[in-house]
Coordinates of C-alpha atoms and ligand atoms in Angstrom, one line a residue:
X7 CA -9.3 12.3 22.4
X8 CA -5.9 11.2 23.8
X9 CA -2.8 13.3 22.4
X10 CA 0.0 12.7 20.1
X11 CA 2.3 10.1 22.2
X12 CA 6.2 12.1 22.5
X13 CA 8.9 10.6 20.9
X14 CA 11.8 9.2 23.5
X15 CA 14.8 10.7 23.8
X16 CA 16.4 8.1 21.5
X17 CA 13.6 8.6 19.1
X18 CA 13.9 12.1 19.0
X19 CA 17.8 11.7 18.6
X20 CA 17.3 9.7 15.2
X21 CA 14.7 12.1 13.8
X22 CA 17.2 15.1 14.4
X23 CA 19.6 13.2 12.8
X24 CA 16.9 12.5 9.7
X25 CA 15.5 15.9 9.1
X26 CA 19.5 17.2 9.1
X27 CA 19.9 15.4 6.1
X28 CA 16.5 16.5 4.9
X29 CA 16.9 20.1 5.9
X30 CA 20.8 19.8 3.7
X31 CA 18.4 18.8 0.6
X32 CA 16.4 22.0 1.0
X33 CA 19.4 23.9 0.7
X34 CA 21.2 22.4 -1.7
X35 CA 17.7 22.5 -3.4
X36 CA 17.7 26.6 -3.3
X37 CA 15.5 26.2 -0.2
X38 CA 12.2 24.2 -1.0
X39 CA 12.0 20.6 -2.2
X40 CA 8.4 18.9 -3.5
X41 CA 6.7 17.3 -0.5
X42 CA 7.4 13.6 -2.8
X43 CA 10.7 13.7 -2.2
X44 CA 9.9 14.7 1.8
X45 CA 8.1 12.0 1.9
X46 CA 10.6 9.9 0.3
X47 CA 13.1 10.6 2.4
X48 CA 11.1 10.2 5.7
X49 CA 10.2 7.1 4.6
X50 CA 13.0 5.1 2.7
X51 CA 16.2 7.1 3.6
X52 CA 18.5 3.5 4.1
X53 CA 18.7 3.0 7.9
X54 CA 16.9 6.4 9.2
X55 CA 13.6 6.4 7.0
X56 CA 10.2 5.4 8.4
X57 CA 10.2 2.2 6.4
X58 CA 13.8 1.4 6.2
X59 CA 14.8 2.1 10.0
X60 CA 14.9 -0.2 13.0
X61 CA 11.7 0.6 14.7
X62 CA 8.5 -1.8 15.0
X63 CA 5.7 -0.3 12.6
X64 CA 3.6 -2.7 12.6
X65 CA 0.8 -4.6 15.1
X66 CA 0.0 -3.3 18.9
X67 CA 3.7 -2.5 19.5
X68 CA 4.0 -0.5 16.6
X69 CA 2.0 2.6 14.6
X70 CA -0.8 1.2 12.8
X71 CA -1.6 -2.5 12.0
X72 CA -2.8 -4.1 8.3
X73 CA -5.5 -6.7 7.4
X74 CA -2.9 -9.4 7.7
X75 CA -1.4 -8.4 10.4
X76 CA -4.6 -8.5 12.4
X77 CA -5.1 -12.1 11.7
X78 CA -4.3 -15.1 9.2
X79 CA -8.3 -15.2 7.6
X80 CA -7.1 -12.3 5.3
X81 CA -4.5 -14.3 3.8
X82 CA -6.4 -17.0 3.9
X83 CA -9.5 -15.4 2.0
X84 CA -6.5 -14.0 -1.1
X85 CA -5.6 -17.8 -0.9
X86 CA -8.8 -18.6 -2.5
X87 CA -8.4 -16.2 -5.8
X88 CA -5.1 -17.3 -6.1
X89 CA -6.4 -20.9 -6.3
X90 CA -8.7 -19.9 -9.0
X91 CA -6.3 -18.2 -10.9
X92 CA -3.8 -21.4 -10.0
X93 CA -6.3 -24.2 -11.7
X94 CA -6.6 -21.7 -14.9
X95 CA -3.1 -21.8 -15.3
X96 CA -2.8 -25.4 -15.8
X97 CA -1.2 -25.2 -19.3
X98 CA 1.1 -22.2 -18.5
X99 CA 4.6 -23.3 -18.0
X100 CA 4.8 -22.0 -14.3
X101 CA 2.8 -19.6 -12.3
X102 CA 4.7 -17.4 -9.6
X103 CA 3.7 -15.1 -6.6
X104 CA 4.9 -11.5 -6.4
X105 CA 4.2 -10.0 -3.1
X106 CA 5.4 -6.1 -3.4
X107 CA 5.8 -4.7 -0.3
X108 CA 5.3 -7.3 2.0
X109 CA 5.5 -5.8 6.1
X110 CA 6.7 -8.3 8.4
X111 CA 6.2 -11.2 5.9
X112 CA 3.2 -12.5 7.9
X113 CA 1.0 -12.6 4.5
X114 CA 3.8 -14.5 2.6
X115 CA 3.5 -16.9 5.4
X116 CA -0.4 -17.2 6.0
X117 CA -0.7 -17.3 2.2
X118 CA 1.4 -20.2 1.2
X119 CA 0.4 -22.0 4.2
X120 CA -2.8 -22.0 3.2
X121 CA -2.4 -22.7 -0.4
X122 CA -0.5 -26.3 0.7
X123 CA -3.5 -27.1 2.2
X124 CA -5.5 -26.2 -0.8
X125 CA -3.1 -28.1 -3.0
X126 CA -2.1 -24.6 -4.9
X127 CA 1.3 -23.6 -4.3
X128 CA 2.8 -21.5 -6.9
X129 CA 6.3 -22.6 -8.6
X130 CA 7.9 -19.7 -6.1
X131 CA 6.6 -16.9 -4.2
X132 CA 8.6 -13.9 -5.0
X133 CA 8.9 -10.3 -2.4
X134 CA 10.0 -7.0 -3.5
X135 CA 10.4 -4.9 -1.0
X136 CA 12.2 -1.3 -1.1
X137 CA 13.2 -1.8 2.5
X138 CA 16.7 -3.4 3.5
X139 CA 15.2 -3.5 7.0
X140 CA 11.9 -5.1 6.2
X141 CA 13.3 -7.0 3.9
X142 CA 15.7 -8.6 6.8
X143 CA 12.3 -9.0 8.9
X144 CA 10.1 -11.0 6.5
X145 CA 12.9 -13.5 5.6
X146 CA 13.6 -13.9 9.6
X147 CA 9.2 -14.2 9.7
X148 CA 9.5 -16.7 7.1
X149 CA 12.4 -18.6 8.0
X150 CA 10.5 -19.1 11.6
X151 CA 7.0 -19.9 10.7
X152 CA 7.0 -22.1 7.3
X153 CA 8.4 -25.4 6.7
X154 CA 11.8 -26.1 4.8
X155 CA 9.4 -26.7 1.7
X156 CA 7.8 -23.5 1.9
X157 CA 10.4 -21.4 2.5
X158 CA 12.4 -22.8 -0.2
X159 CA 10.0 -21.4 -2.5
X160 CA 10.8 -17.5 -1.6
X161 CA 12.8 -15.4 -3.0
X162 CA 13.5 -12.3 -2.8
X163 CA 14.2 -9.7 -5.4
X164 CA 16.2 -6.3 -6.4
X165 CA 14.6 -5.1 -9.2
X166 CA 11.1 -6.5 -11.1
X167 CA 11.4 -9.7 -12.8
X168 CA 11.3 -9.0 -16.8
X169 CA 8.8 -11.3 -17.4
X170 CA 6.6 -12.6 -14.9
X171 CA 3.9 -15.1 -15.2
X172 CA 1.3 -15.6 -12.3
X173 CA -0.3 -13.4 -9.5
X174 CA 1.1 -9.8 -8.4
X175 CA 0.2 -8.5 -5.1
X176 CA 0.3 -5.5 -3.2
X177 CA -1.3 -5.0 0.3
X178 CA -1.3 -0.9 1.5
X179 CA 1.7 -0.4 -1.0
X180 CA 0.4 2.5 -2.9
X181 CA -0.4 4.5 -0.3
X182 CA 3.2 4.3 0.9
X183 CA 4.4 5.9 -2.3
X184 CA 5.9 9.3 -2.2
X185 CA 3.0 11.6 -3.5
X186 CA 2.9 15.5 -4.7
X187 CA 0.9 18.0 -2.9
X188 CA -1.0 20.4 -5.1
X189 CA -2.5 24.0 -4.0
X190 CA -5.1 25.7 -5.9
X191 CA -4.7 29.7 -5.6
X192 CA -5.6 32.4 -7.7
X193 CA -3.2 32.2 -10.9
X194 CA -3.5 28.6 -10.6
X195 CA -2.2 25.0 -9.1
X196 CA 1.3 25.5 -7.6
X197 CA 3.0 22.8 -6.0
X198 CA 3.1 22.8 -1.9
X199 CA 6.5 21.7 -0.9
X200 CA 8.4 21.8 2.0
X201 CA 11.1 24.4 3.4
X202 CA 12.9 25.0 6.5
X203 CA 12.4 27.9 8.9
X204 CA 12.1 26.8 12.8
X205 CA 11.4 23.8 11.5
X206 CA 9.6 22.1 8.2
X207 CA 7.3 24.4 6.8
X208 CA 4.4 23.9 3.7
X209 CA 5.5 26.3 1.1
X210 CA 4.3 26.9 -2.2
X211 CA 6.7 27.0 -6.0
X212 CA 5.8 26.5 -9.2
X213 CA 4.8 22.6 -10.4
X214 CA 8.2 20.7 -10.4
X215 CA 7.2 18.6 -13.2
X216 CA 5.3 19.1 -15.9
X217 CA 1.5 17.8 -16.6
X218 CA 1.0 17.0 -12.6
X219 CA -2.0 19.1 -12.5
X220 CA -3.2 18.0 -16.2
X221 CA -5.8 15.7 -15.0
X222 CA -7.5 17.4 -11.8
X223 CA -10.8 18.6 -12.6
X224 CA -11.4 22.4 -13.6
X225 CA -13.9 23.4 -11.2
X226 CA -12.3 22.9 -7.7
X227 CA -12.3 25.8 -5.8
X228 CA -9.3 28.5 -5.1
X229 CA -7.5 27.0 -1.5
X230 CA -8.3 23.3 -2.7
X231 CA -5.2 21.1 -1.9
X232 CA -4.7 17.8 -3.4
X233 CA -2.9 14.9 -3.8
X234 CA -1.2 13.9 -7.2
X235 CA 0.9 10.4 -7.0
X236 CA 3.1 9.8 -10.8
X237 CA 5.1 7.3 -9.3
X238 CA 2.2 5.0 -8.1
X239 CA 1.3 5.1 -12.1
X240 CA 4.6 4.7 -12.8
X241 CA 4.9 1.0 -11.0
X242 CA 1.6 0.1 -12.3
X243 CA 3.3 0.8 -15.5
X244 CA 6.6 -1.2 -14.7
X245 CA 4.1 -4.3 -13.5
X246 CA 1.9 -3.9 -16.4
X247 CA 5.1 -4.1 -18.9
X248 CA 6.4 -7.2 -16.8
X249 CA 3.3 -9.4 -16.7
X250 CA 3.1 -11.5 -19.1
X251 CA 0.3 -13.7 -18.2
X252 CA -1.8 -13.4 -15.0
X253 CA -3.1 -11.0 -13.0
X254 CA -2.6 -8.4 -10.3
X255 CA -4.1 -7.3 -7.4
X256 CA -3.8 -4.3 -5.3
X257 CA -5.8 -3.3 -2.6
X258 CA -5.5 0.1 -0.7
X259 CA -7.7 2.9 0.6
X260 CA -8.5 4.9 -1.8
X261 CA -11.3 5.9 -3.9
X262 CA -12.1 7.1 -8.0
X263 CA -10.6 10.3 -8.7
X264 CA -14.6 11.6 -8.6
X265 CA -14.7 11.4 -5.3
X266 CA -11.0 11.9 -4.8
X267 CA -11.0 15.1 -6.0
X268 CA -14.6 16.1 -4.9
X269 CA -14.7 19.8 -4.4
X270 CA -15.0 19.0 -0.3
X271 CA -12.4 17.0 -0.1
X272 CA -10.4 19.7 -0.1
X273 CA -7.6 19.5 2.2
X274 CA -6.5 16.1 0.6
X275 CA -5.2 12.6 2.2
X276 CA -2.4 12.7 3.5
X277 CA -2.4 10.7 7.1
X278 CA 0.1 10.2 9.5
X279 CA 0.5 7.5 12.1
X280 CA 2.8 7.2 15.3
X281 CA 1.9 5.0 17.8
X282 CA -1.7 4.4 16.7
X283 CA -2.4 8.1 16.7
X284 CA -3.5 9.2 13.7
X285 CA -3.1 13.1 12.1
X286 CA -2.4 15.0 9.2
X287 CA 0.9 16.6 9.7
X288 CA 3.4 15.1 8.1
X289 CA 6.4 17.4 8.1
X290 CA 7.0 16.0 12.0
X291 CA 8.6 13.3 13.3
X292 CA 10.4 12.8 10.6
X293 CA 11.6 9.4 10.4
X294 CA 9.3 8.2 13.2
X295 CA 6.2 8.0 12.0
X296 CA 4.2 6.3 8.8
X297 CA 3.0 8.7 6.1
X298 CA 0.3 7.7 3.7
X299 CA -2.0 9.2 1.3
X300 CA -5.1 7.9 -0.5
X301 CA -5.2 5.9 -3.5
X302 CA -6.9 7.5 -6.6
X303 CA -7.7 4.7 -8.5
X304 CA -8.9 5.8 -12.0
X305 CA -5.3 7.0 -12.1
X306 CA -4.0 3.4 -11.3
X307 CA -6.8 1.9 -14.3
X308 CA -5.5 4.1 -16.5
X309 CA -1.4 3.5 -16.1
X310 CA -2.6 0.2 -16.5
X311 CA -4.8 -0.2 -19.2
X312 CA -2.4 2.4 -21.1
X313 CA 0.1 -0.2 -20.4
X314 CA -1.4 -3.7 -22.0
X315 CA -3.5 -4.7 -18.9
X316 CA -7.2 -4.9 -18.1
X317 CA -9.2 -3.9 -15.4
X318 CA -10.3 -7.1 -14.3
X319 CA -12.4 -5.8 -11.4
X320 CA -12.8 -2.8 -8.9
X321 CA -14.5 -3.7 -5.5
X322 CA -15.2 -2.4 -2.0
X323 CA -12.7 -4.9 0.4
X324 CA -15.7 -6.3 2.0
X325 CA -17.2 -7.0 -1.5
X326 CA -14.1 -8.7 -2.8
X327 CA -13.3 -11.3 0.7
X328 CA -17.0 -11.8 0.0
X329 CA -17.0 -13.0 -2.9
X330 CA -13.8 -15.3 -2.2
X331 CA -15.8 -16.9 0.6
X332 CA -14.5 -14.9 3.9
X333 CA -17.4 -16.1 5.4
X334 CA -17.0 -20.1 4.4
X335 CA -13.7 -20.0 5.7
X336 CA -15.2 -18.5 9.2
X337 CA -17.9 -21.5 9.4
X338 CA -15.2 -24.3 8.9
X339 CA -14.7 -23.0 12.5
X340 CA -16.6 -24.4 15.7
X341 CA -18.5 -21.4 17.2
X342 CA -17.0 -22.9 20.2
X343 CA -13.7 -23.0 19.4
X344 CA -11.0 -20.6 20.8
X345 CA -10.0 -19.6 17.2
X346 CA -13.3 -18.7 16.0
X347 CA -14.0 -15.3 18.6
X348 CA -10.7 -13.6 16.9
X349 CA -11.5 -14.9 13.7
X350 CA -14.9 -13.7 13.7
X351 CA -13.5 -10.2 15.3
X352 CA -11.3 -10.2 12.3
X353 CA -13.8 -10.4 9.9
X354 CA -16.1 -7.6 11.2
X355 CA -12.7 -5.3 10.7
X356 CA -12.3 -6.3 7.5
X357 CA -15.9 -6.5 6.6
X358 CA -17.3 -3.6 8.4
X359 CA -18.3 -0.3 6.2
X360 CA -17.0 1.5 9.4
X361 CA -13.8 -0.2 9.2
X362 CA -11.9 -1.5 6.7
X363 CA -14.9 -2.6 4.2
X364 CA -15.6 0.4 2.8
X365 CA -12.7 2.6 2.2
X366 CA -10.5 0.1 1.4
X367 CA -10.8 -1.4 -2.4
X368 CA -9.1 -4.2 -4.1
X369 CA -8.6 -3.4 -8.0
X370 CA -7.4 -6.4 -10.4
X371 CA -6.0 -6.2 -13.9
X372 CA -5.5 -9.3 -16.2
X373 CA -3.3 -10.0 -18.8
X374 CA -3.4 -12.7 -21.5
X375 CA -6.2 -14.0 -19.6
X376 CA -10.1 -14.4 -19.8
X377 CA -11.2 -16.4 -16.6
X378 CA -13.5 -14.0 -14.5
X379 CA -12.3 -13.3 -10.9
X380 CA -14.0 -15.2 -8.5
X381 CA -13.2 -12.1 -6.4
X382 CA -15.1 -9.3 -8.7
X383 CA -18.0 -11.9 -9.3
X384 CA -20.9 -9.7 -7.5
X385 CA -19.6 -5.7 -7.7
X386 CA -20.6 -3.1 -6.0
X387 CA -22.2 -0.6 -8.4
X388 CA -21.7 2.1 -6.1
X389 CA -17.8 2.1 -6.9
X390 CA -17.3 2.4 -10.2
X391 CA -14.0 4.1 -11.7
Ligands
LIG412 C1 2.0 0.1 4.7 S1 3.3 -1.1 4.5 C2 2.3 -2.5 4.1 C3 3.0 -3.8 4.4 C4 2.3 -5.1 4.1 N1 1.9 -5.2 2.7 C5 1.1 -5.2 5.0 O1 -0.1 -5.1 4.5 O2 1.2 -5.4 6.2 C6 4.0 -0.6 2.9 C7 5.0 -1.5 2.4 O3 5.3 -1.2 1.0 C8 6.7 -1.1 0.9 N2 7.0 -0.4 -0.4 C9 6.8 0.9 -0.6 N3 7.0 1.3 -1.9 C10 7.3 0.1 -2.5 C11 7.7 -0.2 -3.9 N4 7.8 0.7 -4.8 N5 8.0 -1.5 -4.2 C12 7.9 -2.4 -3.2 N6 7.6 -2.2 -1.9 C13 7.3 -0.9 -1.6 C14 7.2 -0.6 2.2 O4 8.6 -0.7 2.4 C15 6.3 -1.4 3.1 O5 6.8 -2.7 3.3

């Protein structure tokens, strides 16, 4: 197995500079801080955080590489649910797209593109994104690849709309939300955090909030150590309370919180990824490398449907670009043509139970709407929430 790739020079200069101002929170935080808000400082610190530094995450160049980065059918298979969706809205006043999250902007681009040729385009194509940086990416992605007409249509946004009628999508959003780290021991769950000694160390305090361990089941064993993610519940509930009509989709690794929190899954999620190396230590290369954790999704269903929404549908990936007619799409392709090898590639990654089709889910709510999801309409009984 090849090792963990060292950080340049210049790399390691900017992660010094980021774990100072981490290390200064410990202390002003009487020496231990929850691992969320390690995380969310690695990640989103403006200008030195994973996600809202300079440094190319995504593709071959990058750390790791998403479903639309890998190649335009993805987009193009979401285009198809969003069509459906589009055609049942023709009494509603306007139907919009919010793309949370949205990388390098390459699925804002595939997707309306694709969507003008299927004569769908929504009224505008919204992005919220938490990163300044990113943000500044996808518009210059956007600006470069689509039309005038196109690109007219986005906008991007501060804060989530108040009311918002149409599609909401997240691709690998939730797992890029700051998460607590939970430790079983003998008088019960305490909360791993971090603290400084050489460098960042795991160290366990008392649960910083209340209720974070309210839900884990009783019967893990004493060492167990878990993930717990509130804030991933709290922006379901934010998009539940600002849908009015339509639906979202989110799709993620992750699984139901029975086999989440199966007693031998036991030393949690988390995952880190520098340079397409992939490990579970997140406390270094801070500010240099992604940090994710799985997404427990009967936590997500039940932020939403406590906030107005309906699970619509809870599906393996492969089941979901399925069911939206992945493979249709592929066939419109010559065998012969030079398109159709990487196309075809593409859809054995996102199809294949060994690679993204099985551990990756999509989950849909709905809200003031009845129409069945084209992309739910054969589940996979095996994943049920
Ligand atoms: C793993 S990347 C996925 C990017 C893109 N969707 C893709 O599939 O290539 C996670 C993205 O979510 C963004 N993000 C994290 N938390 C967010 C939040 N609360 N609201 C909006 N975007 C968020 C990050 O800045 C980043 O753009």
């Amino acid at each position: 197995m090849a090792a963990l790739p060292i950080p340049t020079s210049l790399q390691a200069e900017h992660s010094h500079v980021l774990a100072a101002l981490i290390r200064q929170k410990i202390d002003q935080s009487g020496g231990w801080i929850p691992f969320a808000e390690f995380m969310h400082m690695a990640l989103y610190t403006l200008r030195l955080g994973y996600y809202s530094g300079g440094a190319q995450k995504f593709g071959l160049a990058g750390d790791f590489v998403t479903a639309p980065e890998i190649s335009p059918l993805f987009a193009q298979t979401l285009a198809r649910q969003y069509a459906q969706l589009e055609a049942a809205w023709i009494l509603a006043p306007r139907a919009d797209i919010l793309e949370l999250g949205a990388g390098t902007g390459k699925m804002a681009v595939d997707l309306l593109q694709e969507l003008q040729v299927l004569g769908a385009l929504p009224e505008r194509y919204f992005v919220l994104e938490v990163s300044d940086h990113l943000r500044h990416i996808q518009r210059e992605t956007c600006e470069k690849n689509l039309p005038a007409e196109l690109f007219a249509k986005l906008i991007w946004l501060e804060t989530l709309p108040e009311k918002f009628n149409g599609l909401i999508l997240g691709n690998e959003v939730l797992d890029a939300i700051p998460t607590h780290v939970l430790h079983k021991t003998a008088r019960g769950w305490c909360e791993r955090g971090v603290s400084f000694e050489d460098g960042f160390v795991w160290q366990d305090a008392p649960l910083s909030l209340p209720g974070l361990a309210e839900n884990l089941p009783e019967n893990l064993p004493e060492g167990y150590i878990t993930e717990v993610c509130p804030a991933a519940s709290g922006l379901v509930r934010s998009l539940a309370e600002s849908l009015q009509t339509g639906a979202i989709l989110l799709i993620d690794y992750g699984f139901s919180a029975q086999e989440y929190y199966h007693p031998q899954r036991n030393q949690g999620t988390l995952m880190c990824h520098f340079q397409h190396y992939a490990h579970d230590n997140p406390l270094i290369y801070v500010g240099l490398q992604d940090i994710t954790a799985h997404v427990d999704f009967t936590q997500i269903t039940l932020a939403g449907e406590a906030h107005g929404i309906s699970l619509a549908g809870y599906v393996t990936q492969a089941q979901f670009l399925m069911n939206c007619g992945i493979l249709d799409i592929l066939a419109q392709h010559s065998p012969d043509s030079p398109q159709f090898m990487q196309l075809a590639a593409a859809a054995q990654k996102y199809l294949s139970p060994a690679e993204m089709g099985q551990l990756f889910k999509v989950i849909a709510f709905t809200k003031n709407m009845n129409e069945p999801l084209i992309g739910f309409a054969q589940g996979d009984k095996s994943h049920t929430l």
